[in-house]
Coordinates of C-alpha atoms in Angstrom, one line a residue:
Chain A
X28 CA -18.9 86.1 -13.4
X29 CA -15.4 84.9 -14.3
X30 CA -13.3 88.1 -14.5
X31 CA -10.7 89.0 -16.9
X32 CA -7.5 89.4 -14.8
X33 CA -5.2 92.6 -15.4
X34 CA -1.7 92.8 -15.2
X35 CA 0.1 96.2 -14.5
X36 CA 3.0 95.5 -17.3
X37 CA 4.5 99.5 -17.8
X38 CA 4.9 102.6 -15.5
X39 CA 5.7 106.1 -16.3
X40 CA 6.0 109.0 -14.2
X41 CA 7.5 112.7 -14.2
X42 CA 7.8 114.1 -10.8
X43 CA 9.3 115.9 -8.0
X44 CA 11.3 113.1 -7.2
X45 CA 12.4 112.2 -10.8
X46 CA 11.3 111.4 -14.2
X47 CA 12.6 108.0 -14.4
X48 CA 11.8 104.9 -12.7
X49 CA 15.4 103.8 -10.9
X50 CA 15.5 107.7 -9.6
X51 CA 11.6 108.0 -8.3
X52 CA 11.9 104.6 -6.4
X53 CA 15.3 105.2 -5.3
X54 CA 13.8 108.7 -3.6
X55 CA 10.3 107.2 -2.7
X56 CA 11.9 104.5 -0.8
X57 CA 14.8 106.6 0.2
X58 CA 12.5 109.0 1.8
X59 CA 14.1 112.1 -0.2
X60 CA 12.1 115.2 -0.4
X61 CA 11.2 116.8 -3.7
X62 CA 9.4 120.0 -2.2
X63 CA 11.3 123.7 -2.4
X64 CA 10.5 126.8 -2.6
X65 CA 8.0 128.0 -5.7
X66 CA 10.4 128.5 -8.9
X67 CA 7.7 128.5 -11.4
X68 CA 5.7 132.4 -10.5
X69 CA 6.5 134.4 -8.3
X70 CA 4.8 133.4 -4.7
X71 CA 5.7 136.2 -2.9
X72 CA 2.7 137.9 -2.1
X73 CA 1.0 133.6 -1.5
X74 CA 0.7 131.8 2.2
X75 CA 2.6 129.0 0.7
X76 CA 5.8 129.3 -1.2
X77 CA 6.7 125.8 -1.7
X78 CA 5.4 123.0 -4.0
X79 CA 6.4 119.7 -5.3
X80 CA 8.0 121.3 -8.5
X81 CA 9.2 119.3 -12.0
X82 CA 12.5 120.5 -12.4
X83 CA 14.9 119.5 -15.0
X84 CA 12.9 117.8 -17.0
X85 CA 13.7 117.7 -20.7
X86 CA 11.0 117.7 -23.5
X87 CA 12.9 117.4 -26.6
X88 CA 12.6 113.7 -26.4
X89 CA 8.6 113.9 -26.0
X90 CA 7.4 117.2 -27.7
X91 CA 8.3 119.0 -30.7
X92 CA 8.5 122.4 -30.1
X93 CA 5.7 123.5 -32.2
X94 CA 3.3 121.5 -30.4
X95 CA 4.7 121.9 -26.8
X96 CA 3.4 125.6 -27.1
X97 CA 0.6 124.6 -27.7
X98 CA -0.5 122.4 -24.5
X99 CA -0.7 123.4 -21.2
X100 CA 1.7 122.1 -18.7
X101 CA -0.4 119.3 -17.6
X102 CA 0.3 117.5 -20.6
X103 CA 4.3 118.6 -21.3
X104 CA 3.9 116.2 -17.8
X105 CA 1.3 113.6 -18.8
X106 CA 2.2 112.8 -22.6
X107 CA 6.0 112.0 -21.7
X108 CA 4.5 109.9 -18.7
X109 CA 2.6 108.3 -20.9
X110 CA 5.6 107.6 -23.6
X111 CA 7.6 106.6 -21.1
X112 CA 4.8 103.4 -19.6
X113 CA 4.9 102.3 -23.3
X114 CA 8.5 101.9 -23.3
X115 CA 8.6 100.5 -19.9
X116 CA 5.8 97.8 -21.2
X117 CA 7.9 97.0 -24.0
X118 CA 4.6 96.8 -26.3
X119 CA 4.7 97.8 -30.1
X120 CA 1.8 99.2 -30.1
X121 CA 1.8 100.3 -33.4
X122 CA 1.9 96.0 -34.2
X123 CA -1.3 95.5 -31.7
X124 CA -5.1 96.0 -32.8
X125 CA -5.7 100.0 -32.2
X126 CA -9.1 99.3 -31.3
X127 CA -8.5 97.0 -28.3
X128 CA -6.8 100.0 -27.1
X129 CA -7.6 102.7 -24.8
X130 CA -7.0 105.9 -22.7
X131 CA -8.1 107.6 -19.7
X132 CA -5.2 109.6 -18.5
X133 CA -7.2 112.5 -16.3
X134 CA -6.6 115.7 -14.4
X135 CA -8.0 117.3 -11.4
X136 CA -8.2 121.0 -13.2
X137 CA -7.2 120.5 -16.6
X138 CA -5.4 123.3 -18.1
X139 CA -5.3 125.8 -15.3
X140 CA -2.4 128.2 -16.8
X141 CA -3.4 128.7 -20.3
X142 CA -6.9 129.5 -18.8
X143 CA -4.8 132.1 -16.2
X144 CA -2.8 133.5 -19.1
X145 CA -5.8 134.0 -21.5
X146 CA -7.7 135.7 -19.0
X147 CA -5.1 138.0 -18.9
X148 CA -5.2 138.3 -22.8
X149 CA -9.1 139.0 -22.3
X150 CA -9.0 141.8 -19.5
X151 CA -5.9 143.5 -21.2
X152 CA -6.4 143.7 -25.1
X153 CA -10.0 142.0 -25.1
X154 CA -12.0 139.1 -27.1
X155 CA -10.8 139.1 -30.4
X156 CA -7.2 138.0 -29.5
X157 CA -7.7 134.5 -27.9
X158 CA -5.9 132.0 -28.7
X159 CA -7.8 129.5 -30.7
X160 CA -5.8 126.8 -28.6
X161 CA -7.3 128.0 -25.7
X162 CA -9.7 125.9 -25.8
X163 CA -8.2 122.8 -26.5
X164 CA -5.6 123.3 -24.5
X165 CA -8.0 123.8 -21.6
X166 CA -9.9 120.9 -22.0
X167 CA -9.1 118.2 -18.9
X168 CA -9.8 115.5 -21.2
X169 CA -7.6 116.5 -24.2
X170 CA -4.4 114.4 -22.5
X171 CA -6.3 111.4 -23.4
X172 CA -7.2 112.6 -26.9
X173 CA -3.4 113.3 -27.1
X174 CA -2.1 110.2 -26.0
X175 CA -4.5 108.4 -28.6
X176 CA -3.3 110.1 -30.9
X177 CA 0.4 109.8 -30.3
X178 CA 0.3 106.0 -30.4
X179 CA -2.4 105.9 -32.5
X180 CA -5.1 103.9 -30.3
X181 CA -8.2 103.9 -30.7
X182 CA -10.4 102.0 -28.0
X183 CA -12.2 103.7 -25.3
X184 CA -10.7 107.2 -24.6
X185 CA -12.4 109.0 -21.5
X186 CA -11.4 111.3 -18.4
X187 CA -12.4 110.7 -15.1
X188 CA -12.8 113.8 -13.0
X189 CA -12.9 113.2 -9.3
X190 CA -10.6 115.9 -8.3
X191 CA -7.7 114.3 -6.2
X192 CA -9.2 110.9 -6.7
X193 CA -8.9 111.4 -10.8
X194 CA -5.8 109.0 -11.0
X195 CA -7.3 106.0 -8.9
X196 CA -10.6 106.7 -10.6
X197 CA -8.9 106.0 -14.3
X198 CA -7.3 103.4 -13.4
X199 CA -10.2 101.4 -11.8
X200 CA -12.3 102.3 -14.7
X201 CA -9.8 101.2 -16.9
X202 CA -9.6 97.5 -14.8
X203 CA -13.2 97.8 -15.4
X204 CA -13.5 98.0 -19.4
X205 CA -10.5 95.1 -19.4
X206 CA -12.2 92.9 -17.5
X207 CA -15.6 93.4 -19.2
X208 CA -13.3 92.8 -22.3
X209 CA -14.3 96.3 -24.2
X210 CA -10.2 96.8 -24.6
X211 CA -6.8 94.2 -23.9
X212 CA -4.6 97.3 -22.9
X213 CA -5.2 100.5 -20.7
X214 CA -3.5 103.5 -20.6
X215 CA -3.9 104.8 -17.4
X216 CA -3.0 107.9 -15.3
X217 CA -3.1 111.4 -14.3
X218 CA -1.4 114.4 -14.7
X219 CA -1.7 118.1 -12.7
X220 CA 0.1 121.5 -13.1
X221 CA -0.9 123.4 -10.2
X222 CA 1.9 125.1 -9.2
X223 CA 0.3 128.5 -10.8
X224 CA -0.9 131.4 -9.5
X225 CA -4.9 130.0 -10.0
X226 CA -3.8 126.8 -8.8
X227 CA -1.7 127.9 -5.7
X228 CA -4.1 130.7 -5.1
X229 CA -7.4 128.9 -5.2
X230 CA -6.1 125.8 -2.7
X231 CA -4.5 128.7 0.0
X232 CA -8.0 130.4 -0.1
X233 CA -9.4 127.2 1.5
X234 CA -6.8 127.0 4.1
X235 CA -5.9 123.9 2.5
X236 CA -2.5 124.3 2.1
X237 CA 1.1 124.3 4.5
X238 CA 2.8 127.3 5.5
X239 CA 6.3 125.8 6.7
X240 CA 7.5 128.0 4.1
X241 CA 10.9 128.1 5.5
X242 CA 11.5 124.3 6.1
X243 CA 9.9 122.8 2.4
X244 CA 11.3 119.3 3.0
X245 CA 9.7 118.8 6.5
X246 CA 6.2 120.8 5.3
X247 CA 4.2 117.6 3.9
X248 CA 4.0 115.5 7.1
X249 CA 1.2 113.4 6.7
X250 CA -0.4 111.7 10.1
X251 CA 2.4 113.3 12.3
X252 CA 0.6 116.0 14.8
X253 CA 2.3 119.0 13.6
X254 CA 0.9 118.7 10.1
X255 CA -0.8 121.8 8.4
X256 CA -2.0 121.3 5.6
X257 CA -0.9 119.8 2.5
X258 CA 2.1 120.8 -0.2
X259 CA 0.9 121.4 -3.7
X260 CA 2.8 119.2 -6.5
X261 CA 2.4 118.8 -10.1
X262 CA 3.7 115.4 -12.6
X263 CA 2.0 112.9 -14.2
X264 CA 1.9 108.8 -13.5
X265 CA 0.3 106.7 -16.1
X266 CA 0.6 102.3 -16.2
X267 CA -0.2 100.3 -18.7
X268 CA -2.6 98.0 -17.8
X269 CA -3.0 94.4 -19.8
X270 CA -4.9 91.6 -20.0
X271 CA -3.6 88.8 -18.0
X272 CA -3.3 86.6 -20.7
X273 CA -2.2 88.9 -23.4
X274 CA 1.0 90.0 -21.3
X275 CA 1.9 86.6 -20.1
X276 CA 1.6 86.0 -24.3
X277 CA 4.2 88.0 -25.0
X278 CA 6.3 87.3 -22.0
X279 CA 6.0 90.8 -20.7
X280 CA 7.4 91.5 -17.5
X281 CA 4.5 92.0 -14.7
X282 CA 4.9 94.2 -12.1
X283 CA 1.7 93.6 -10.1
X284 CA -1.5 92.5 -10.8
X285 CA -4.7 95.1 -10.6
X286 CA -7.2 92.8 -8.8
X287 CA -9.9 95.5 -7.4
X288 CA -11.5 98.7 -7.3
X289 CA -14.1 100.4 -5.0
X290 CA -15.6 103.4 -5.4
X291 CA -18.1 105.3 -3.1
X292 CA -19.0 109.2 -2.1
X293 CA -20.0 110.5 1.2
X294 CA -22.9 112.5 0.0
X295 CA -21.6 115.0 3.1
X296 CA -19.8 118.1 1.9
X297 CA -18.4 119.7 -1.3
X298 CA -14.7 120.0 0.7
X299 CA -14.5 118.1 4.1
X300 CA -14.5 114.3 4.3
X301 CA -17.3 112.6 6.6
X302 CA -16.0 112.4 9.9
X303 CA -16.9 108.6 10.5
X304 CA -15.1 107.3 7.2
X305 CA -17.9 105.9 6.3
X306 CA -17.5 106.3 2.4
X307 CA -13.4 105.9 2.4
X308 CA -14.3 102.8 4.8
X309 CA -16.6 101.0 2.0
X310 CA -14.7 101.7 -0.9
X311 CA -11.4 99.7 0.8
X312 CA -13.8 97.0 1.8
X313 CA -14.9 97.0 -1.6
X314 CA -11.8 97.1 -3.7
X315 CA -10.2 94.0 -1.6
X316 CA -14.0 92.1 -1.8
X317 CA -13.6 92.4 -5.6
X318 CA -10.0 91.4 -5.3
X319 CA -11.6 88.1 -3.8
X320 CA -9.4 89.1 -0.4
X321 CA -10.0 89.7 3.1
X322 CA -9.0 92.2 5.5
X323 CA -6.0 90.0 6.9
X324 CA -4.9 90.0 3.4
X325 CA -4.0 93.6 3.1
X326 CA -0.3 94.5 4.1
X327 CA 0.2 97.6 2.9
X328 CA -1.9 100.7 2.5
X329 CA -0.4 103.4 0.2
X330 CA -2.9 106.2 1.8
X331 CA -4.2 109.0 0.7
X332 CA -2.5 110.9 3.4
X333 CA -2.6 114.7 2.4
X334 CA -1.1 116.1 5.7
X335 CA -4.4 118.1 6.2
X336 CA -5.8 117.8 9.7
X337 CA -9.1 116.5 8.2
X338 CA -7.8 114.1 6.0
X339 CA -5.3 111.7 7.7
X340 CA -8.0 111.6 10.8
X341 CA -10.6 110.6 8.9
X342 CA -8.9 108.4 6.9
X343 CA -6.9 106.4 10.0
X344 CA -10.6 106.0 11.3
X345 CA -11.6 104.4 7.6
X346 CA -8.8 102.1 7.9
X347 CA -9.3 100.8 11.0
X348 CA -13.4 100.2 10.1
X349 CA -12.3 98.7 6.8
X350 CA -10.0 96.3 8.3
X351 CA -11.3 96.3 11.7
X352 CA -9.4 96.2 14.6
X353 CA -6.6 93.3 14.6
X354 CA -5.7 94.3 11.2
X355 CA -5.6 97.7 11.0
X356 CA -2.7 97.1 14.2
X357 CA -1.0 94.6 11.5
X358 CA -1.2 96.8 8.5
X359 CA 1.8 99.0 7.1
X360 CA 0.5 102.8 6.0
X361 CA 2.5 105.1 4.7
X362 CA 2.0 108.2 2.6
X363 CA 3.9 108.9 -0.2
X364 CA 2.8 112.0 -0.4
X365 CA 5.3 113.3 2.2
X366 CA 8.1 113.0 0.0
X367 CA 6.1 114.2 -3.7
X368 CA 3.6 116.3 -2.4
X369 CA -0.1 116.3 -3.6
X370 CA 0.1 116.0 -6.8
X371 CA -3.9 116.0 -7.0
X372 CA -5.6 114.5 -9.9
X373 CA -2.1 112.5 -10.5
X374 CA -1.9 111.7 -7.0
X375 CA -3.2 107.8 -7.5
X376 CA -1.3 107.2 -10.3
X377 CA 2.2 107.8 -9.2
X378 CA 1.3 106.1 -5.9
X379 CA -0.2 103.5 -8.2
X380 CA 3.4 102.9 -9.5
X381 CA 4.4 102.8 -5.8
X382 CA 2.6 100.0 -4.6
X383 CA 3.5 98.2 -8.2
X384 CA 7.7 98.9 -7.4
X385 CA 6.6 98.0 -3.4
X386 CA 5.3 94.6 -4.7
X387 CA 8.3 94.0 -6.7
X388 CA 10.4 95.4 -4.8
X389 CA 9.3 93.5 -1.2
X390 CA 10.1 97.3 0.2
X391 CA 7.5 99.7 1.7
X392 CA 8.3 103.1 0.7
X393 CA 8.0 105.4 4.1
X394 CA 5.7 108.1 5.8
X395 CA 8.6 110.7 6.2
X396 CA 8.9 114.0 8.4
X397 CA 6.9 111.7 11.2
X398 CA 8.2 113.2 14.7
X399 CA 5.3 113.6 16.8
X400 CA 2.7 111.4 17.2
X401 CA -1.1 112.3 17.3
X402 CA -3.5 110.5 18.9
X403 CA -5.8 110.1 16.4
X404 CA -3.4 108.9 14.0
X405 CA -2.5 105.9 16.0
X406 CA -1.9 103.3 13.1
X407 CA 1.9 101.7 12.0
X408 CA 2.6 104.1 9.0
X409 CA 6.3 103.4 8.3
X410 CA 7.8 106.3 9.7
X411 CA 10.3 107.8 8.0
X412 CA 12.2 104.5 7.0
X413 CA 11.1 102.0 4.0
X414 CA 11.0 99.1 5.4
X415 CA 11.9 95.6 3.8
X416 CA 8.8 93.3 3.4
X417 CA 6.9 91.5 0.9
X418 CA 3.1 91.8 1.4
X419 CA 1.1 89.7 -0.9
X420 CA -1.6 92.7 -1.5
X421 CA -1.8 96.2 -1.0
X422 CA -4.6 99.2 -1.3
X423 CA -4.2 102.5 -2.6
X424 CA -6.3 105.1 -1.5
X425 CA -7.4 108.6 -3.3
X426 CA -10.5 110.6 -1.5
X427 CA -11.6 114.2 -3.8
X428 CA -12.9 117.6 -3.0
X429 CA -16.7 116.7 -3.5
X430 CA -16.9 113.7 -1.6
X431 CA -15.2 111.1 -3.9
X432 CA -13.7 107.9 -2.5
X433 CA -11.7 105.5 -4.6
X434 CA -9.8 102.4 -3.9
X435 CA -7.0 100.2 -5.5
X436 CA -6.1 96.7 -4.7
X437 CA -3.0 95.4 -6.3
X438 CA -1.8 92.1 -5.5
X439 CA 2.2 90.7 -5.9
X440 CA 2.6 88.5 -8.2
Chain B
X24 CA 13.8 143.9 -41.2
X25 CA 12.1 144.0 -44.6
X26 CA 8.2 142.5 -45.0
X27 CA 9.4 139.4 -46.2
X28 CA 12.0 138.7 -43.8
X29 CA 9.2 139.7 -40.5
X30 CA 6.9 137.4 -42.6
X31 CA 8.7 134.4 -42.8
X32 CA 9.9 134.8 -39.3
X33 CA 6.1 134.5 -37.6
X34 CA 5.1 131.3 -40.2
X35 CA 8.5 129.9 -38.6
X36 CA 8.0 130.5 -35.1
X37 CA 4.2 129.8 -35.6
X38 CA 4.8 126.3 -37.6
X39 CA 8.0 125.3 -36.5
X40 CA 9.3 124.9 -40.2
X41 CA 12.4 125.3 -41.8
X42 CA 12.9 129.1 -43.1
X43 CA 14.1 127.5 -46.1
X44 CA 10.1 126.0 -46.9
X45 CA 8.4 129.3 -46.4
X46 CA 8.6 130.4 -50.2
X47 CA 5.9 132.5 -51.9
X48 CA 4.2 129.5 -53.5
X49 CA 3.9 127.5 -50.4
X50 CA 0.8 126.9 -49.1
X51 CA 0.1 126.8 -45.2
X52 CA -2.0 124.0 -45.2
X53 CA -1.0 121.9 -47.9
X54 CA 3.3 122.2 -48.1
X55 CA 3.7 123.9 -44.6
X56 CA 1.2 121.6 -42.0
X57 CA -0.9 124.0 -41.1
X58 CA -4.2 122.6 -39.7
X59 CA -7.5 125.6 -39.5
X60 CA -6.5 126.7 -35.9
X61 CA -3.1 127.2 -36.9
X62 CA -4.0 129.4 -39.7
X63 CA -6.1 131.4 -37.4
X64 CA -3.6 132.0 -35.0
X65 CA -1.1 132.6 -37.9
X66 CA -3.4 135.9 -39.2
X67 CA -3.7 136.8 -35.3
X68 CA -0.1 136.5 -35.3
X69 CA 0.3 138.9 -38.2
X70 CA -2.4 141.6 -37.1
X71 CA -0.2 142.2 -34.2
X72 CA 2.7 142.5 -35.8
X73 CA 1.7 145.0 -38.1
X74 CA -1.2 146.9 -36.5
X75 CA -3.7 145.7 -39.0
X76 CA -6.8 144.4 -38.4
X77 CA -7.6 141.4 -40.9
X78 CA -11.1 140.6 -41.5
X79 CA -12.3 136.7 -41.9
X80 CA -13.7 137.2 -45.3
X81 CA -9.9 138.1 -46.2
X82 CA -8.0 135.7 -43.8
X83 CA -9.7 133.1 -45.6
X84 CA -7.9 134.0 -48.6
X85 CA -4.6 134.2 -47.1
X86 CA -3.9 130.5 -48.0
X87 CA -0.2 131.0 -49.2
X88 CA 2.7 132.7 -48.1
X89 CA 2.6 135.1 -51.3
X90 CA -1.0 135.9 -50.6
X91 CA -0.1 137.2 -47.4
X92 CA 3.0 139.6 -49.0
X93 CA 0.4 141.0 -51.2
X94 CA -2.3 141.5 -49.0
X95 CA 0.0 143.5 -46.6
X96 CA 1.9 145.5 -49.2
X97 CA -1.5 146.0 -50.5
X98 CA -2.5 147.6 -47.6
X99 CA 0.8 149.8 -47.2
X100 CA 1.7 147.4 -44.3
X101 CA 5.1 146.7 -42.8
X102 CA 7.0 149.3 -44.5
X103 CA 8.9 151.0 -41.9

């Protein structure tokens, strides 16, 4: 089948390391820190007291304050993130064909702190005095909905929940309806608000999370042998995603293209990842197959690299299956997510817009806080200095709580 | 603050309109952008404020800003 080719053509994100495009890449490949201590409840009484917190971040531009009261914070992240794409694409929507289109800008929880504060509402002065936004508000999906109906679009509108694989899931089902020609244009993201006393709560119960409470910036070390666990972190990251020929039409400026997506699940547990990397393993060997690449193609891998013990194991083992052994010694790895944090079901997407400002940059953004190594993290991942290289193609990884694997492959233009 | 004053003030805050648009002839939906959740919150907003419990079958008439004076003075509501 001849595919429809994709170009990446806008990026947005809101994050710990900045809401705008010149500050985020100028941290991500600086190898600045956005974690610190929890500003957002009060964490006392919590294992962890840090996170990967949005601070500073002005919504007057974005939301009027009628409506901002009545989202959750996932989307006072996601809709700006979103915005902000648009107006990095330079596209009028408003002049293009609404129906051609679409949306699927997801989240790992959805609305987490409206749910928190209307339990309270229940248990304290009972049923009759919800909110009737709760609902709404609560929904994961309704960041699509609202994106739709900010710039009026009206293609396919959907949210993919795969837990911290959300992001990269959206975004390769978004290549997908592109290339089967359903829509020309994809919005496509995620956005998480964790940092909440469900959110924080709920991930320390599993053990899941850091407790270098008293060094924030050094806590998310992903593949270094003195990780534990990873740093919670909420934003948004959304791309515009275009039709080859539509962008190069209208002389858009194109970061990257989006050439392939895998996708697999290790059918193994509802938390830990398989152990052999089976599933992570297939879906990178599929996303650069449908890319039409080989292993010795891949440069860069932007990994999934949580800092958990589990994780950054399994996942060097996946890497070195997937591109086997000469290749996996070749290939540059770093985690991003030791300068953001895990910003779950947003995770791909703002690591989406890393490898697309890595490819036109010719930098790799670094693995930072790496000091000690661990034997069974024994792959090249850019410690703690971005290095300058152009790579032709690159992979982005996202594996979520219930066994979801997805893949990216982006190749420079 | 008089009735009308604690009125106006929670169709404000609730709406995020101009004090100057919440007259008694406005209506929430049609001059003041209410949608149906909004007006729902709107009464819930009100039932706190004065201690009143405001059942559907009358919330549904509440459809202007001087239906909602009446219906409270009616009930002896907000006079302090």
């Amino acid at each position: 089948m001849n595919k429809r080719r994709v170009a990446v053509t806008g990026l947005g994100v809101v994050s710990p390391v900045g809401h705008d495009l010149k500050t985020f890449w100028e941290r991500i490949s600086g190898g600045v820190s956005g974690i610190g201590p929890i500003t957002k409840f009060d964490a006392t009484d919590y294992d962890t007291r840090i996170a990967g917190e949005v601070r500073d971040f002005d919504l007057d531009p974005y939301i009027p304050k009628k409506e901002r009261r009545r989202m959750d914070p996932f989307c006072h992240y996601g809709l700006p993130a979103a915005a902000l794409a648009v107006a990095d694409s330079g596209l009028d929507l408003a002049a293009e064909d609404p129906w051609r289109t679409g949306v699927i800008v997801s989240s790992g929880t959805g609305g987490l702190q409206i749910l928190q504060e209307q339990m309270k509402v229940l248990l304290e002065r009972g049923p009759s005095r919800f909110s009737p936004f709760m609902i709404p508000q609560m929904i994961t999906n309704i960041l699509s909905g609202l994106i739709a109906i900010r710039f009026g679009v009206k293609g396919p509108n959907v949210c993919v929940v795969t837990a911290c694989a959300s992001a990269t899931h959206s975004l390769g089902d978004s290549l997908r309806i592109i290339q089967h020609g359903e829509a020309d244009m994809m919005l496509a993201g995620g956005a998480e608000a964790p940092v909440c006393e469900l959110g924080v709560g709920g991930f320390c119960a599993m053990r899941a999370l850091s407790t270098r409470n008293d060094e924030p910036t050094r806590a998310s070390r992903p593949f270094d042998a003195e990780r534990d666990g990873f740093v919670p972190a909420e934003g948004a990251g959304v791309l515009v995603l275009e039709e080859w020929d539509h962008a190069v039409r209208r002389g858009a400026r194109i970061y990257c293209e989006l050439a392939g997506y895998g996708r697999t699940c290790d059918a193994h547990h509802i938390t830990a990842p398989d152990a052999e990397g089976e599933g992570a393993m297939r879906a990178m060997r599929l996303a650069y197959e449908d890319a039409g690449l080989t292993a010795a193609d891949i440069g860069y891998i932007n990994a999934h690299g949580t800092s958990t013990l589990l994780n950054d194991k399994g996942e060097t083992l996946a890497i070195k299956r997937a591109l086997g052994p000469e290749q996996a010694r070749k290939v540059m790895v770093s985690s991003t997510k030791s300068m953001t944090g895990h910003l779950l079901g947003a995770a791909g997407a703002i690591e989406s817009v890393a490898c697309a400002l890595a490819l036109k940059n010719g930098v790799l953004p670094p693995t930072i806080n790496y000091e000690y190594p661990d034997p069974d993290c024994d792959l090249d991942y850019v410690p703690n200095e971005a290095r300058e290289v152009q790579v032709q193609a690159c992979l982005n990884n996202s594996l979520g709580f219930g066994g979801h694997n997805g893949t990216l492959c982006f190749k420079a233009v | 603050m008089s009735l009308e004053a604690k009125v106006k003030e929670i169709i404000v805050e609730n709406l995020g309109v101009n004090p100057e648009q919440v007259v008694p002839e406005a209506s929430f939906i049609e001059d003041l952008g209410a949608d149906s959740l909004d007006t729902v919150e709107l009464v819930m907003a009100f039932e706190e404020q004065f201690g009143a419990e405001i059942p559907d079958e009358d919330a549904e008439k509440l459809t202007t800003v001087g239906a909602v004076l009446e219906y409270l003075k009616g009930k002896g509501l907000g006079e302090d």
